[in-house]
Each structure stands twice: as structure tokens, then as C-alpha cells.
Amino acid sequence: MASAATINDVARVAGVSIKTVSRVVNHEPNVRKLTRERVQEAIVSLNYKPSLAARGLAGKRSFLIGLVYDNPSDSFLVNLQRGILQACREQHYGLALCPSSEAADQISDLLEWTRSTQPDGIILTPPLSDNHDLVDKLTTAGVKFVSVSSAGTGRGPAVYIDEMDAARAMTSHLIAAGHTSIGFIKGPEDHACSALRYSGYCRAFEDAGLDLDGSFVEHGEFDFASGEVAARKLLAYEEPPTAIFASNDDMASGVMHEAYRRGLSIPADLAVAGFDDTPMSRQFWPGLSTVRQPIVQIGHRATELLMSQISNGGPVENDPLVSPENATENDVLPFELILRASTTAET
Amino acid sequence: MASAATINDVARVAGVSIKTVSRVVNHEPNVRKLTRERVQEAIVSLNYKPSLAARGLAGKRSFLIGLVYDNPSDSFLVNLQRGILQACREQHYGLALCPSSEAADQISDLLEWTRSTQPDGIILTPPLSDNHDLVDKLTTAGVKFVSVSSAGTGRGPAVYIDEMDAARAMTSHLIAAGHTSIGFIKGPEDHACSALRYSGYCRAFEDAGLDLDGSFVEHGEFDFASGEVAARKLLAYEEPPTAIFASNDDMASGVMHEAYRRGLSIPADLAVAGFDDTPMSRQFWPGLSTVRQPIVQIGHRATELLMSQISNGGPVENDPLVSPENATENDVLPFELILRASTTAET
DNA sequence: TTGTACGCGTTATCAC
DNA sequence: GTGATAACGCGTACAA
């Protein structure tokens, strides 16, 4: 194939200097309308595309952002990627993936990756975004980032939902349905959302003036197997709970499995609720009540925040003039309670 | 932060020329062991990482490969990425994502993407890999690629499983379990695997000397909703099939939903089988019998093939000297029949 | 408003 | 075996 056209070719065809072409390509001012049009014609006719590599070398930007993750659920990762890629396409950016290596030193690995790939910024997902040590090191290393995290720890920009409120809403729904004995399955400690979801569960009990029976709380690892194990414990009580709220859908599916194994019927004998609204939750029988996070939007918004950080040369400052009370309010996106048959009589 | 060390810094510290450093970094010959060690020490002490951008500019390679996809299932995409990233890490390559745009002209969009991102090669997934027009244009454009596809169309290297044989095996399993009336739900036409899986289903009937009742074949779109619709039709017959083989798990979950809605019990009243072994299939009640593709390995292998294509400067030739009969045999990976409770009496 | 000259960090071509 | 030096394609001073 003919080697691709360069900026020089465009300049020659348009009869201008490469600098002018550069101006047009980068939408800089100080170019006459006529000249701009001539250049644009040349660009089209030559099918010219700027080389990312050259731009990265010459300029300071690589036009690449990184997505860093550590073993998230499939649908979370895919939907996040969807939102990010959508925003990237709008801004003519590329996305490079950086799955955090399993055993090794995650922090230095990530730092090395940023040094060789040189993304203009990165998006951090839980539980990495909840790792203060990591976040601090990124900051001192001058790496721009945005967290997708439930922990508004004030350590840089973040996009998230109100996990506490979401868990409270789901628990309240169960209480409103008549349940007073509700089991809860917590997530792993290194996820900030685990504690938040748990506190939402507790809050709902307080709201309703109910006593919290601590023995109905089990610990899980956000996966199917740990949900099964936790359910086994919860259902072994003499007077087991009549509802179980697992703090994510995978664990909830484990609960359902265990319930069916014991011949229980859902929701008649046991109501089950999850969190995340994975595609699975709709496909189960009965459909699983759950909390939907707008993950695609979260990815999109996080990317936008990252972009503005990149162009401004620093973290987005809260602008007290614009929104005196809570300048980062936009970063908290709304969740949605999805009620299906696993907690309600009707289909 | 201190600006990152460059090849010049390394050269200075090691007391050699930059070319020698380059030789060491790229594992080229013609460097004395002693020199090599000195350079490596300098690299470590300076924490030097070559700049991808500069390499891309100077050399012809970008050290980036692209993954092109069009709306695959979450778990397929994630697992494929896993395998690809694993291989990428081994070869010090980066992965860039190219989700094929929805409505617009997929082919020219993809071509433009390759021209601006300049990956050293791309990995094509179904149904794009089954699109002859696309594949031809990539070939004439000189873009190196590997297909992840069931269609060994001879249009370039591909990695896949024997879809026909897999579907035949699953169908045979159902027949062996005593079913003679088995419904089948096909996938969309633009996926090459759809026809292959269907022919496997037919083959199994021939193998068993059974008559094929064509009226038990429905069409689906590889999603939950179309599985429900197809099941509704199949189960509406006066003498409905006693088993349904949906050609992917999402459709199978729709079948299970519809079965439960009608008060049928699985597998007693209706056996259900799927294809893909998505995580979901394990989490359903009862567990869904399905076919497991080694997707992670497929991604890994496809990346390896792409890499060798990149270094050899052309598609991997079949080497008749090494494997006279079938030089591309390695590219057909084994599938695995996963039998769970949805088709068998035992749990 | 436009153009010139230089540098970004690496690879590649030759000499030595 | 090793080392100067010229590309690679583009951004950015600074000059015009």
C-alpha cells in the first residue's frame, strides 16, 4: 500500500507551510478562513491522518488514556469501557488497557506501565481506587487520574453513586415488604463500597425503628461461591431470615442457588436482593431485585473529568463561584432501584 | 517529578553509545557480554523505560495491536481481552480497543481507525471476522490481522474451535439421555458459527439414525429476549420437544425463563442446553449444560499468531516441511462439553 | 496571518 | 563490537 500521507504532503498540496496545517488540524486560531478551507481540502483528498506516535513525541500528550482495573466483574468492565470509549471517540483519544497484575507489586507495576505507555491520564477502578497508598504515589508521580469509586475520599476527582443511600433504599424496600429479619452479605474489605453498602443496610433498620441483629451479617468476596457459603450459614439458623440482601449480584446468585437446593421457593420462602444489575439478574428465575448503577455514564463522565484535567494541566478545581456549596456534586450519579420478582409477589 | 530517563541518559551512565543501548534493549546480537551487563545495570539504576511514542516514530512498529469487535457478549469480550493482554504483556505490546461503530459504515470506519492509530496488527472477532468484504479490504490495505472465528474460510489466519463438532456432541448427549424430539434455536445469519452449530445439530440426528423434524428449529439473535420468543413458539406445539438446545447461553436463559413461566420443571419436563459457558450458566438453577470455548486461550493464541505475522512481515505461511498434512492444525482449539443439571437428572 | 528551524527519543545506516 | 549521525512526523519557539 502507498505509505500514508504526512503533514508535509498536505502542506505541499495546499501550498502552505506545515505549521499552518498543524494549526488547522489542532483547531488553533489565526488562520484565514480561505487558507483553512484549502488545507482541509488537501487533508480530505490525501486522506491524511496525523500520526499519534509523532504527536506523542513532539507534543507532550499521547492522546491515550489508560484504564486500570483489578478483576472486576465482566459486565462492570465492559460497560465502563463502553462509556469511556464513547467519550474517547468524541475527543479523538485512544484507550489502552492496564489490567493490574495479579500477585506482583501492583503499585510499582502500574507506575512502570504509565512510564512506558505514557498515557495522558488514567482511570482507576475499585478496589485500586480505594487504595490510598496507590493514589498518593500516583499523585506524587504527577500522573493525572480520576477514580471510579464509591469513596469520595477527597483524594482527587471521582465519579460514583451514593452507595450508602442505594443500599438503604433496597433494605427499606424489603422492610416495607414486611420483612423484619433480613440477612446481609458484605463485600470484601478492600472495596470501599462494602462498608458503605453495609452502613446503608443498618441505616434502613434505624429508619424503621427496628433492632439490628448482627448475627445475620455474613462476609463474602463478591463472587458466586462466597454467596453460596454465606447463604448456607444464614439459612442454617433455627429461625433464618426471610430475606437476604447480598451486596452484589454474583453473591445473590449464590444465595438463590443455595435456597433452591434447600427446596425453598423465591420469593415466597425467601426474598433475595442483589446489587449491580448485571445482565444476569434479569435472566434469573425469578428476576433478581437489584440496584442499577449507571456504569456507562460513569465511564463517560470519568473520562470527561480526566480530559478537562488534562487540558487544564491539573485536577479540576472546585469553583466556589459557580456552585458554592458543593462543586463536585455532578460527580455523584443517580442509582436506580430495580424491583423484580425475587422480592415481590407479582411477576 | 523528575523527567523520565532517556536512552541518552543510559548511554552516558553506562559509558557507551545510544546505539549500543538500543541493541541491548532490543536483544540484538553483537554486544559483548560485559558491555551488555554494564548497560543493563544503568537501565535498572535509572529505571529506564523506552518510550513507545519514540519507538513508533523511528521504527515502523507502534507496539500496539488493536482489538476490533461489534457487540459481543460481555464475558466473551472480557475473556478474549484477558488472553490477548496476557500475550501482549509477554511481548511488551499494548492493546487498543476499537469497538465497531453501530450504524455507520463499519468498514471505512475501521480502516480510518487503523490509519490513525497505526496498530501493528488487529484481531477480528465475529461477526466482523465473517465479513468477507471487510477481510478483503483489510488485506488490500495491507493491514495484518488474525480472525477469531468459526469460519476457517482460508482468508488469513484464524483461531477457533470446531463449532460443528461441538454442537454435534451436545446434541448427541441429549439424544443419549433419551430425547428424540429436540428443539434448536439458531443464531443470526451474519455469524458464521450459526450455520456450523446448526449443521452439528443435524449431524447428530443423522448419527443416531433419527429423523430431523425441521419444524423444531427456530431463529434467534443470540440474546435473552429472542430465546424467550423462540421457546414460546417451540413450547406451543401440541407435542412440544422434550429438550431445547439454544445455540448460545443467553438464548438458553430465555428458554429457561419461558419454561418456568409455564410451570415446567427443568430438566424433568424440559431439558435445556446452551453454548459458550458464560459465568451465568453455572449460576442458574439448575446449572445449564453448555459448551465451553477456551476463549482466553483463543485470545492468547490469536495474539501469538499476529505477533509472528508482524515479525515475519506477512501472514504465517503453512510450513509443509513441519506439518505436511495440516499446518494450521494448531489453530483449532479443543472445546469442552460442560454437563450440568439442566440436562441430567443428578445435581 | 504565516513560515523557519529545532527538538522530542528512538531506530537504522553506515563507517570504524 | 561499537559509535556518529541521519531520519521518523509533528509541535513549538520565534522570526517575518
XYZ file of N, CA and C in Angstrom, chain B residues 60-291:
696
model
N 9.207 1.101 12.469
C 7.967 1.034 11.730
C 6.839 0.511 12.609
N 7.192 -0.007 13.773
C 6.165 -0.634 14.592
C 5.677 0.315 15.680
N 4.423 0.154 16.035
C 3.844 1.001 17.078
C 3.784 0.259 18.408
N 4.071 -1.020 18.361
C 3.978 -1.855 19.564
C 2.581 -1.796 20.172
N 1.639 -1.752 19.269
C 0.245 -1.692 19.665
C -0.528 -2.627 18.745
N -1.418 -3.420 19.313
C -2.332 -4.151 18.440
C -3.747 -3.714 18.778
N -4.616 -3.911 17.829
C -5.990 -3.482 18.019
C -6.933 -4.661 18.174
N -7.939 -4.473 18.980
C -8.992 -5.483 19.087
C -10.276 -4.865 18.551
N -10.781 -5.457 17.492
C -11.977 -4.921 16.846
C -13.157 -5.814 17.152
N -14.227 -5.215 17.608
C -15.379 -6.043 17.946
C -16.670 -5.292 17.719
N -17.729 -6.065 17.608
C -19.032 -5.481 17.356
C -20.057 -6.171 18.227
N -20.240 -5.629 19.414
C -21.312 -6.091 20.269
C -21.274 -7.577 20.643
N -20.142 -8.015 21.114
C -20.092 -9.411 21.570
C -20.663 -9.486 22.984
N -20.769 -10.679 23.529
C -21.257 -10.780 24.902
C -20.159 -10.311 25.857
N -20.582 -9.867 27.023
C -19.632 -9.342 27.992
C -18.514 -10.328 28.291
N -18.904 -11.543 28.603
C -17.878 -12.469 29.066
C -16.961 -12.882 27.922
N -17.505 -12.962 26.724
C -16.656 -13.270 25.583
C -15.599 -12.192 25.417
N -16.038 -10.961 25.445
C -15.121 -9.846 25.252
C -14.059 -9.787 26.351
N -14.516 -9.925 27.574
C -13.576 -9.818 28.692
C -12.559 -10.951 28.673
N -13.030 -12.152 28.407
C -12.099 -13.276 28.397
C -11.125 -13.193 27.230
N -11.628 -12.746 26.120
C -10.744 -12.579 24.970
C -9.670 -11.552 25.307
N -10.090 -10.453 25.895
C -9.138 -9.415 26.302
C -8.101 -9.994 27.261
N -8.566 -10.828 28.166
C -7.648 -11.439 29.124
C -6.526 -12.182 28.408
N -6.915 -13.032 27.473
C -5.920 -13.816 26.756
C -5.003 -12.940 25.928
N -5.564 -11.949 25.301
C -4.771 -11.067 24.463
C -3.779 -10.275 25.311
N -4.265 -9.728 26.407
C -3.407 -8.911 27.256
C -2.270 -9.729 27.856
N -2.584 -10.956 28.153
C -1.569 -11.858 28.675
C -0.431 -12.002 27.665
N -0.799 -12.278 26.429
C 0.211 -12.425 25.387
C 0.902 -11.097 25.117
N 0.153 -10.025 25.179
C 0.729 -8.702 24.942
C 1.797 -8.394 25.978
N 1.485 -8.714 27.203
C 2.421 -8.427 28.281
C 3.731 -9.181 28.059
N 3.592 -10.398 27.601
C 4.790 -11.195 27.346
C 5.643 -10.567 26.246
N 4.997 -9.957 25.296
C 5.724 -9.417 24.140
C 5.917 -7.915 24.242
N 5.571 -7.354 25.366
C 5.702 -5.914 25.573
C 4.937 -5.115 24.528
N 3.735 -5.542 24.333
C 2.862 -4.839 23.416
C 1.704 -4.223 24.194
N 1.093 -3.213 23.613
C -0.086 -2.613 24.208
C -1.322 -2.994 23.419
N -2.468 -2.885 24.056
C -3.721 -3.213 23.381
C -4.609 -1.985 23.305
N -5.079 -1.680 22.118
C -6.025 -0.580 21.938
C -7.354 -1.149 21.471
N -8.423 -0.585 21.954
C -9.743 -1.116 21.628
C -10.378 -0.348 20.482
N -11.043 -1.058 19.618
C -11.775 -0.436 18.524
C -13.151 -1.043 18.421
N -14.098 -0.545 19.203
C -15.463 -1.048 19.089
C -16.024 -0.552 17.773
N -16.509 -1.467 16.969
C -17.027 -1.074 15.670
C -18.266 -0.209 15.880
N -18.282 0.906 15.203
C -19.385 1.835 15.396
C -20.684 1.216 14.921
N -21.742 1.586 15.594
C -23.034 0.978 15.366
C -23.518 1.115 13.930
N -24.123 2.248 13.675
C -24.862 2.403 12.441
C -23.963 2.628 11.212
N -22.966 3.449 11.391
C -22.201 3.963 10.256
C -21.511 2.871 9.433
N -20.704 3.278 8.529
C -20.011 2.356 7.647
C -18.872 1.689 8.407
N -19.118 0.487 8.836
C -18.141 -0.208 9.663
C -16.782 -0.325 8.983
N -16.807 -0.684 7.731
C -15.555 -0.976 7.055
C -14.650 0.246 6.963
N -15.191 1.342 6.466
C -14.320 2.510 6.306
C -13.957 3.097 7.662
N -14.864 2.967 8.621
C -14.532 3.402 9.970
C -13.317 2.660 10.500
N -13.350 1.361 10.315
C -12.243 0.546 10.794
C -10.954 0.916 10.084
N -11.041 1.116 8.794
C -9.859 1.483 8.025
C -9.287 2.810 8.526
N -10.151 3.746 8.796
C -9.674 5.029 9.310
C -9.011 4.863 10.667
N -9.624 4.045 11.468
C -9.065 3.826 12.800
C -7.652 3.254 12.709
N -7.466 2.319 11.817
C -6.134 1.728 11.690
C -5.137 2.754 11.159
N -5.633 3.670 10.344
C -4.719 4.659 9.787
C -4.291 5.683 10.834
N -5.160 6.001 11.749
C -4.742 6.996 12.736
C -4.067 6.348 13.945
N -4.529 5.197 14.335
C -3.905 4.541 15.490
C -2.645 3.781 15.094
N -2.619 3.329 13.857
C -1.473 2.585 13.335
C -1.040 1.418 14.201
N -1.953 0.533 14.495
C -1.540 -0.665 15.223
C -0.724 -1.557 14.296
N 0.113 -2.390 14.879
C 0.919 -3.294 14.054
C 0.069 -4.412 13.470
N -1.089 -4.584 14.034
C -1.987 -5.626 13.538
C -3.272 -5.569 14.330
N -4.280 -6.276 13.864
C -5.543 -6.268 14.593
C -6.109 -7.674 14.729
N -6.931 -7.819 15.731
C -7.632 -9.078 15.953
C -9.106 -8.832 15.691
N -9.645 -9.675 14.841
C -11.022 -9.525 14.369
C -11.920 -10.557 15.042
N -13.056 -10.101 15.541
C -13.972 -11.040 16.189
C -15.273 -11.152 15.394
N -16.025 -12.222 15.618
C -17.306 -12.372 14.930
C -18.271 -11.273 15.350
N -19.138 -10.797 14.520
C -19.306 -11.278 13.148
C -18.411 -10.574 12.137
N -17.582 -9.640 12.587
C -16.735 -8.920 11.641
C -15.776 -9.861 10.911
N -15.306 -10.855 11.644
C -14.348 -11.775 11.040
C -15.007 -12.639 9.972
N -16.320 -12.655 9.964
C -17.030 -13.457 8.973
C -17.455 -12.624 7.767
N -17.065 -11.374 7.788
C -17.445 -10.455 6.719
C -16.359 -10.438 5.638
N -16.611 -11.145 4.556
C -15.593 -11.291 3.520
C -15.160 -9.965 2.937
N -16.117 -9.079 2.782
C -15.829 -7.785 2.195
C -14.806 -7.046 3.060
N -15.068 -7.034 4.344
C -14.172 -6.382 5.285
C -12.784 -6.991 5.247
N -12.755 -8.303 5.292
C -11.480 -9.011 5.312
C -10.681 -8.724 4.042
N -11.370 -8.708 2.918
C -10.680 -8.423 1.666
C -10.082 -7.027 1.677
N -10.841 -6.070 2.145
C -10.350 -4.695 2.141
C -9.159 -4.528 3.076
N -9.208 -5.217 4.187
C -8.067 -5.165 5.101
C -6.828 -5.722 4.420
N -7.021 -6.806 3.706
C -5.908 -7.437 3.030
C -5.287 -6.494 2.008
N -6.121 -5.894 1.179
C -5.577 -4.996 0.159
C -4.992 -3.743 0.790
N -5.471 -3.371 1.972
C -4.923 -2.201 2.654
C -3.616 -2.547 3.365
N -3.271 -3.822 3.339
C -2.019 -4.221 3.960
C -2.062 -4.276 5.473
N -3.252 -4.369 6.017
C -3.370 -4.460 7.469
C -3.277 -5.919 7.900
N -2.360 -6.180 8.795
C -2.219 -7.552 9.269
C -3.313 -7.871 10.271
N -3.836 -9.057 10.194
C -4.904 -9.407 11.128
C -4.978 -10.903 11.363
N -5.627 -11.242 12.441
C -5.955 -12.632 12.749
C -7.426 -12.654 13.125
N -8.129 -13.652 12.636
C -9.551 -13.757 12.956
C -9.775 -14.698 14.118
N -10.689 -14.312 14.957
C -11.194 -15.231 15.968
C -12.543 -15.651 15.447
N -12.547 -16.760 14.781
C -13.778 -17.085 14.090
C -13.929 -18.553 13.822
N -15.156 -18.915 13.755
C -15.508 -20.289 13.462
C -15.336 -20.602 11.987
N -15.180 -19.589 11.196
C -15.114 -19.805 9.761
C -13.673 -19.886 9.296
N -13.181 -21.082 9.133
C -11.856 -21.239 8.566
C -11.970 -21.040 7.072
N -12.190 -19.788 6.692
C -12.503 -19.526 5.297
C -11.267 -19.480 4.429
N -10.105 -19.688 5.041
C -8.906 -19.605 4.244
C -8.530 -18.180 3.891
N -9.203 -17.227 4.482
C -8.873 -15.826 4.212
C -8.010 -15.286 5.331
N -6.866 -15.846 5.476
C -5.977 -15.382 6.535
C -6.084 -16.244 7.767
N -5.103 -16.087 8.644
C -5.031 -16.917 9.840
C -6.241 -16.734 10.734
N -6.620 -17.782 11.405
C -7.767 -17.725 12.299
C -7.595 -18.726 13.427
N -8.220 -18.421 14.528
C -8.204 -19.322 15.678
C -9.646 -19.604 16.054
N -9.957 -20.854 16.281
C -11.353 -21.169 16.543
C -11.493 -22.583 17.083
N -12.705 -22.936 17.467
C -12.980 -24.320 17.828
C -13.807 -24.944 16.722
N -13.942 -26.226 16.781
C -14.765 -26.915 15.795
C -16.221 -26.805 16.230
N -16.877 -25.759 15.788
C -18.239 -25.458 16.229
C -19.197 -26.577 15.867
N -18.992 -27.099 14.686
C -19.880 -28.148 14.209
C -19.799 -29.349 15.144
N -18.596 -29.753 15.416
C -18.399 -30.927 16.254
C -18.936 -30.687 17.665
N -18.777 -29.472 18.154
C -19.244 -29.148 19.497
C -20.757 -29.271 19.583
N -21.429 -28.706 18.603
C -22.889 -28.767 18.604
C -23.351 -30.213 18.418
N -22.607 -30.935 17.624
C -22.955 -32.337 17.428
C -22.826 -33.103 18.745
N -21.772 -32.810 19.474
C -21.549 -33.514 20.739
C -22.665 -33.220 21.736
N -23.055 -31.963 21.807
C -24.113 -31.611 22.756
C -25.434 -32.264 22.363
N -25.721 -32.246 21.087
C -26.959 -32.864 20.619
C -26.940 -34.366 20.887
N -25.806 -34.973 20.634
C -25.679 -36.413 20.888
C -25.911 -36.721 22.358
N -25.416 -35.830 23.199
C -25.631 -36.006 24.637
C -27.125 -36.021 24.957
N -27.864 -35.120 24.338
C -29.307 -35.057 24.587
C -29.993 -36.316 24.072
N -29.541 -36.759 22.903
C -30.126 -37.975 22.335
C -29.817 -39.168 23.236
N -28.603 -39.216 23.717
C -28.201 -40.319 24.603
C -29.023 -40.315 25.885
N -29.474 -39.113 26.282
C -30.286 -39.011 27.501
C -31.737 -39.411 27.243
N -32.010 -39.820 26.019
C -33.338 -40.338 25.730
C -34.242 -39.402 24.946
N -33.740 -38.223 24.608
C -34.586 -37.281 23.865
C -34.546 -37.587 22.376
N -35.720 -37.574 21.767
C -35.765 -37.752 20.316
C -36.396 -36.533 19.658
N -37.009 -35.737 20.492
C -37.649 -34.534 19.984
C -36.951 -33.337 20.614
N -36.037 -32.759 19.851
C -35.154 -31.726 20.397
C -35.275 -30.438 19.596
N -35.666 -29.392 20.254
C -35.753 -28.117 19.564
C -34.392 -27.464 19.462
N -34.200 -26.658 18.425
C -32.922 -25.969 18.242
C -33.187 -24.493 17.949
N -32.404 -23.648 18.548
C -32.537 -22.215 18.269
C -31.262 -21.714 17.609
N -31.380 -21.336 16.357
C -30.221 -20.873 15.581
C -29.810 -19.458 15.967
N -28.593 -19.117 15.610
C -28.108 -17.756 15.819
C -28.289 -16.935 14.562
N -27.888 -15.683 14.606
C -28.057 -14.782 13.457
C -27.213 -15.207 12.255
N -27.692 -14.856 11.092
C -27.068 -15.288 9.847
C -25.650 -14.765 9.654
N -25.396 -13.554 10.145
C -24.090 -12.971 9.847
C -22.958 -13.556 10.709
N -23.334 -14.416 11.633
C -22.309 -15.148 12.379
C -22.087 -16.492 11.703
N -20.872 -16.736 11.291
C -20.584 -17.993 10.611
C -20.871 -19.186 11.507
N -20.709 -18.993 12.812
C -20.901 -20.122 13.715
C -22.345 -20.593 13.742
N -23.283 -19.724 13.411
C -24.691 -20.110 13.461
C -24.966 -21.313 12.567
N -24.512 -21.220 11.349
C -24.739 -22.313 10.407
C -23.985 -23.562 10.843
N -22.799 -23.375 11.364
C -21.993 -24.523 11.775
C -22.631 -25.270 12.939
N -23.118 -24.502 13.902
C -23.744 -25.155 15.049
C -25.011 -25.897 14.615
N -25.716 -25.288 13.703
C -26.936 -25.940 13.217
C -26.602 -27.235 12.495
N -25.554 -27.199 11.708
C -25.226 -28.425 10.971
C -24.740 -29.513 11.922
N -24.134 -29.094 13.039
C -23.736 -30.089 14.035
C -24.949 -30.761 14.644
N -25.950 -29.952 14.892
C -27.223 -30.466 15.428
C -27.816 -31.499 14.470
N -27.818 -31.165 13.200
C -28.370 -32.076 12.201
C -27.544 -33.363 12.126
N -26.246 -33.205 12.142
C -25.363 -34.355 12.052
C -25.641 -35.379 13.152
N -25.854 -34.847 14.348
C -26.084 -35.755 15.479
C -27.333 -36.594 15.244
N -28.327 -35.978 14.641
C -29.542 -36.734 14.332
C -29.233 -37.837 13.330
N -28.466 -37.486 12.306
C -28.076 -38.490 11.318
C -27.282 -39.605 11.984
N -26.338 -39.195 12.821
C -25.513 -40.184 13.520
C -26.386 -41.211 14.229
N -27.474 -40.695 14.823
C -28.323 -41.571 15.625
C -29.401 -42.251 14.788
N -29.411 -41.950 13.521
C -30.416 -42.541 12.647
C -31.817 -42.014 12.910
N -31.886 -40.784 13.417
C -33.194 -40.188 13.709
C -33.642 -39.275 12.582
N -34.945 -39.118 12.494
C -35.474 -38.175 11.514
C -35.401 -36.761 12.069
N -35.092 -35.840 11.195
C -34.993 -34.460 11.620
C -36.331 -33.779 11.370
N -36.921 -33.303 12.414
C -38.178 -32.598 12.221
C -37.892 -31.108 12.171
N -37.878 -30.583 10.974
C -37.466 -29.191 10.764
C -38.304 -28.173 11.500
N -39.484 -28.523 11.833
C -40.364 -27.550 12.461
C -39.917 -27.219 13.882
N -38.942 -27.945 14.386
C -38.464 -27.663 15.729
C -37.255 -26.737 15.738
N -37.020 -26.118 14.619
C -35.896 -25.180 14.568
C -36.420 -23.747 14.526
N -35.962 -22.966 15.447
C -36.361 -21.553 15.470
C -35.125 -20.674 15.291
N -35.394 -19.424 15.021
C -34.306 -18.486 14.771
C -34.182 -17.506 15.929
N -32.966 -17.189 16.318
C -32.755 -16.234 17.407
C -31.663 -15.237 17.078
N -31.446 -14.328 17.998
C -30.444 -13.277 17.763
C -29.325 -13.293 18.789
N -29.140 -14.418 19.428
C -28.099 -14.558 20.442
C -28.390 -13.738 21.702
N -29.617 -13.290 21.892
C -29.897 -12.565 23.129
C -31.049 -13.191 23.904
N -31.202 -12.751 25.112
C -32.191 -13.296 26.026
C -33.601 -13.251 25.446
N -33.991 -12.088 24.963
C -35.367 -11.902 24.502
C -35.711 -12.845 23.354
N -34.794 -12.994 22.407
C -35.107 -13.852 21.265
C -35.169 -15.317 21.690
N -34.456 -15.656 22.751
C -34.545 -17.014 23.281
C -35.923 -17.278 23.862
N -36.450 -16.283 24.558
C -37.789 -16.407 25.128
C -38.824 -16.597 24.018
N -38.713 -15.754 23.019
C -39.673 -15.818 21.917
C -39.625 -17.173 21.231
N -38.424 -17.628 20.954
C -38.273 -18.915 20.271
C -38.844 -20.042 21.125
N -38.581 -19.980 22.422
C -39.084 -21.023 23.325
C -40.606 -21.017 23.344
N -41.161 -19.834 23.306
C -42.615 -19.717 23.327
C -43.209 -20.466 22.140
N -42.574 -20.290 20.985
C -43.068 -20.983 19.795
C -42.891 -22.487 19.923
N -41.712 -22.880 20.359
C -41.414 -24.312 20.436
C -42.320 -25.018 21.433
N -42.629 -24.327 22.523
C -43.411 -24.970 23.578
C -44.914 -24.881 23.313
N -45.270 -24.192 22.249
C -46.690 -24.041 21.948
C -47.228 -25.210 21.125
N -46.336 -26.042 20.623
C -46.795 -27.193 19.843
C -47.613 -28.134 20.717
N -48.474 -28.882 20.068
C -49.257 -29.857 20.827
C -48.352 -30.879 21.492
N -47.375 -31.325 20.708
C -46.377 -32.219 21.300
C -45.030 -31.516 21.235
N -44.777 -30.683 22.197
C -43.544 -29.886 22.154
C -42.318 -30.759 22.387
N -41.166 -30.268 21.989
C -39.929 -31.020 22.214
C -39.690 -31.223 23.710
N -38.959 -32.267 24.038
C -38.651 -32.527 25.452
C -37.302 -31.930 25.825
N -36.638 -31.382 24.833
C -35.349 -30.727 25.094
C -35.183 -29.586 24.111
N -34.503 -28.539 24.550
C -34.196 -27.437 23.643
C -32.720 -27.105 23.746
N -32.083 -27.069 22.591
C -30.676 -26.720 22.508
C -30.606 -25.322 21.888
N -30.299 -24.351 22.731
C -30.157 -22.984 22.229
C -28.693 -22.778 21.876
N -28.427 -22.124 20.753
C -27.041 -22.089 20.306
C -26.187 -21.040 21.008
N -26.727 -20.395 22.034
C -25.842 -19.739 22.990
C -26.540 -19.614 24.343
N -25.785 -19.255 25.355
C -26.315 -19.272 26.721
C -27.384 -18.220 26.962
N -27.224 -17.076 26.352
C -28.214 -16.025 26.574
C -29.589 -16.474 26.106
N -29.615 -17.094 24.950
C -30.898 -17.594 24.449
C -31.391 -18.730 25.334
N -30.480 -19.558 25.807
C -30.879 -20.660 26.690
C -31.530 -20.118 27.963
N -31.010 -18.993 28.449
C -31.611 -18.433 29.661
C -33.023 -17.950 29.368
N -33.254 -17.486 28.165
C -34.607 -17.101 27.777
C -35.520 -18.315 27.747
N -34.968 -19.425 27.288
C -35.742 -20.664 27.244
C -36.132 -21.080 28.659
N -35.186 -21.016 29.569
C -35.471 -21.415 30.944
C -36.552 -20.519 31.549
N -36.442 -19.245 31.274
C -37.439 -18.303 31.767
C -38.829 -18.697 31.298
N -38.930 -18.958 30.015
C -40.231 -19.293 29.442
C -40.746 -20.623 30.005
N -39.834 -21.541 30.193
C -40.227 -22.838 30.753
C -40.793 -22.655 32.159
N -40.109 -21.890 32.962
C -40.582 -21.665 34.322
C -41.927 -20.946 34.324
N -42.056 -20.016 33.406
C -43.311 -19.276 33.344
C -44.477 -20.220 33.100
N -44.207 -21.274 32.335
C -45.260 -22.245 32.032
C -45.363 -23.316 33.111
N -44.582 -23.147 34.141
C -44.662 -24.103 35.229
C -43.936 -25.407 34.944
N -43.119 -25.428 33.936
C -42.356 -26.637 33.630
C -41.179 -26.753 34.590
N -40.766 -27.955 34.807
C -39.615 -28.184 35.659
C -38.431 -28.639 34.797
N -37.270 -28.132 35.131
C -36.063 -28.448 34.360
C -35.147 -29.295 35.235
N -34.685 -30.430 34.760
C -34.804 -30.983 33.417
C -35.955 -31.974 33.259
N -36.742 -32.183 34.320
C -37.768 -33.230 34.253
C -38.717 -33.034 33.067
N -39.279 -31.853 32.922
C -40.218 -31.606 31.833
C -39.522 -31.125 30.561
N -38.450 -30.429 30.762
C -37.734 -29.900 29.606
C -36.241 -29.813 29.919
N -35.470 -30.451 29.077
C -34.015 -30.310 29.207
C -33.582 -29.101 28.394
N -32.601 -28.364 28.903
C -32.137 -27.164 28.200
C -30.615 -27.180 28.111
N -30.128 -26.860 26.942
C -28.679 -26.775 26.766
C -28.330 -25.460 26.085
N -27.145 -24.963 26.395
C -26.688 -23.717 25.798
C -25.335 -23.883 25.141
N -24.692 -22.761 24.907
C -23.396 -22.791 24.228
C -22.631 -21.539 24.634
N -21.447 -21.707 25.134
C -20.500 -20.629 25.472
C -19.938 -20.736 26.878
N -20.676 -21.387 27.772
C -20.247 -21.448 29.171
C -19.958 -20.065 29.746
N -20.903 -19.194 29.597
C -20.791 -17.905 30.283
C -20.883 -18.171 31.787
N -20.373 -17.275 32.606
C -20.418 -17.472 34.052
C -21.848 -17.751 34.512
N -22.774 -17.080 33.871
C -24.191 -17.241 34.137
C -24.633 -18.694 34.145
N -24.129 -19.453 33.208
C -24.638 -20.813 33.031
C -24.404 -21.658 34.276
N -23.379 -21.305 35.025
C -23.095 -22.043 36.250
C -24.016 -21.571 37.371
N -24.424 -20.329 37.268
C -25.146 -19.716 38.366
C -26.656 -19.908 38.295
N -27.124 -20.351 37.125
C -28.546 -20.627 37.025
C -28.944 -21.794 37.894
N -30.232 -21.875 38.134
C -30.768 -23.071 38.778
C -31.784 -23.691 37.857
N -31.626 -24.910 37.434
C -30.412 -25.700 37.666
C -29.279 -25.232 36.758
N -28.080 -25.660 37.061
C -26.933 -25.300 36.229
C -27.177 -25.690 34.779
N -26.731 -24.842 33.872
C -27.010 -25.042 32.451
C -25.898 -25.834 31.769
N -26.292 -26.910 31.118
C -25.320 -27.652 30.304
C -24.951 -26.805 29.102
N -23.683 -26.795 28.766
C -23.246 -25.872 27.725
C -21.911 -26.327 27.141
N -21.441 -25.590 26.169
C -20.161 -25.906 25.544
C -19.160 -24.817 25.911
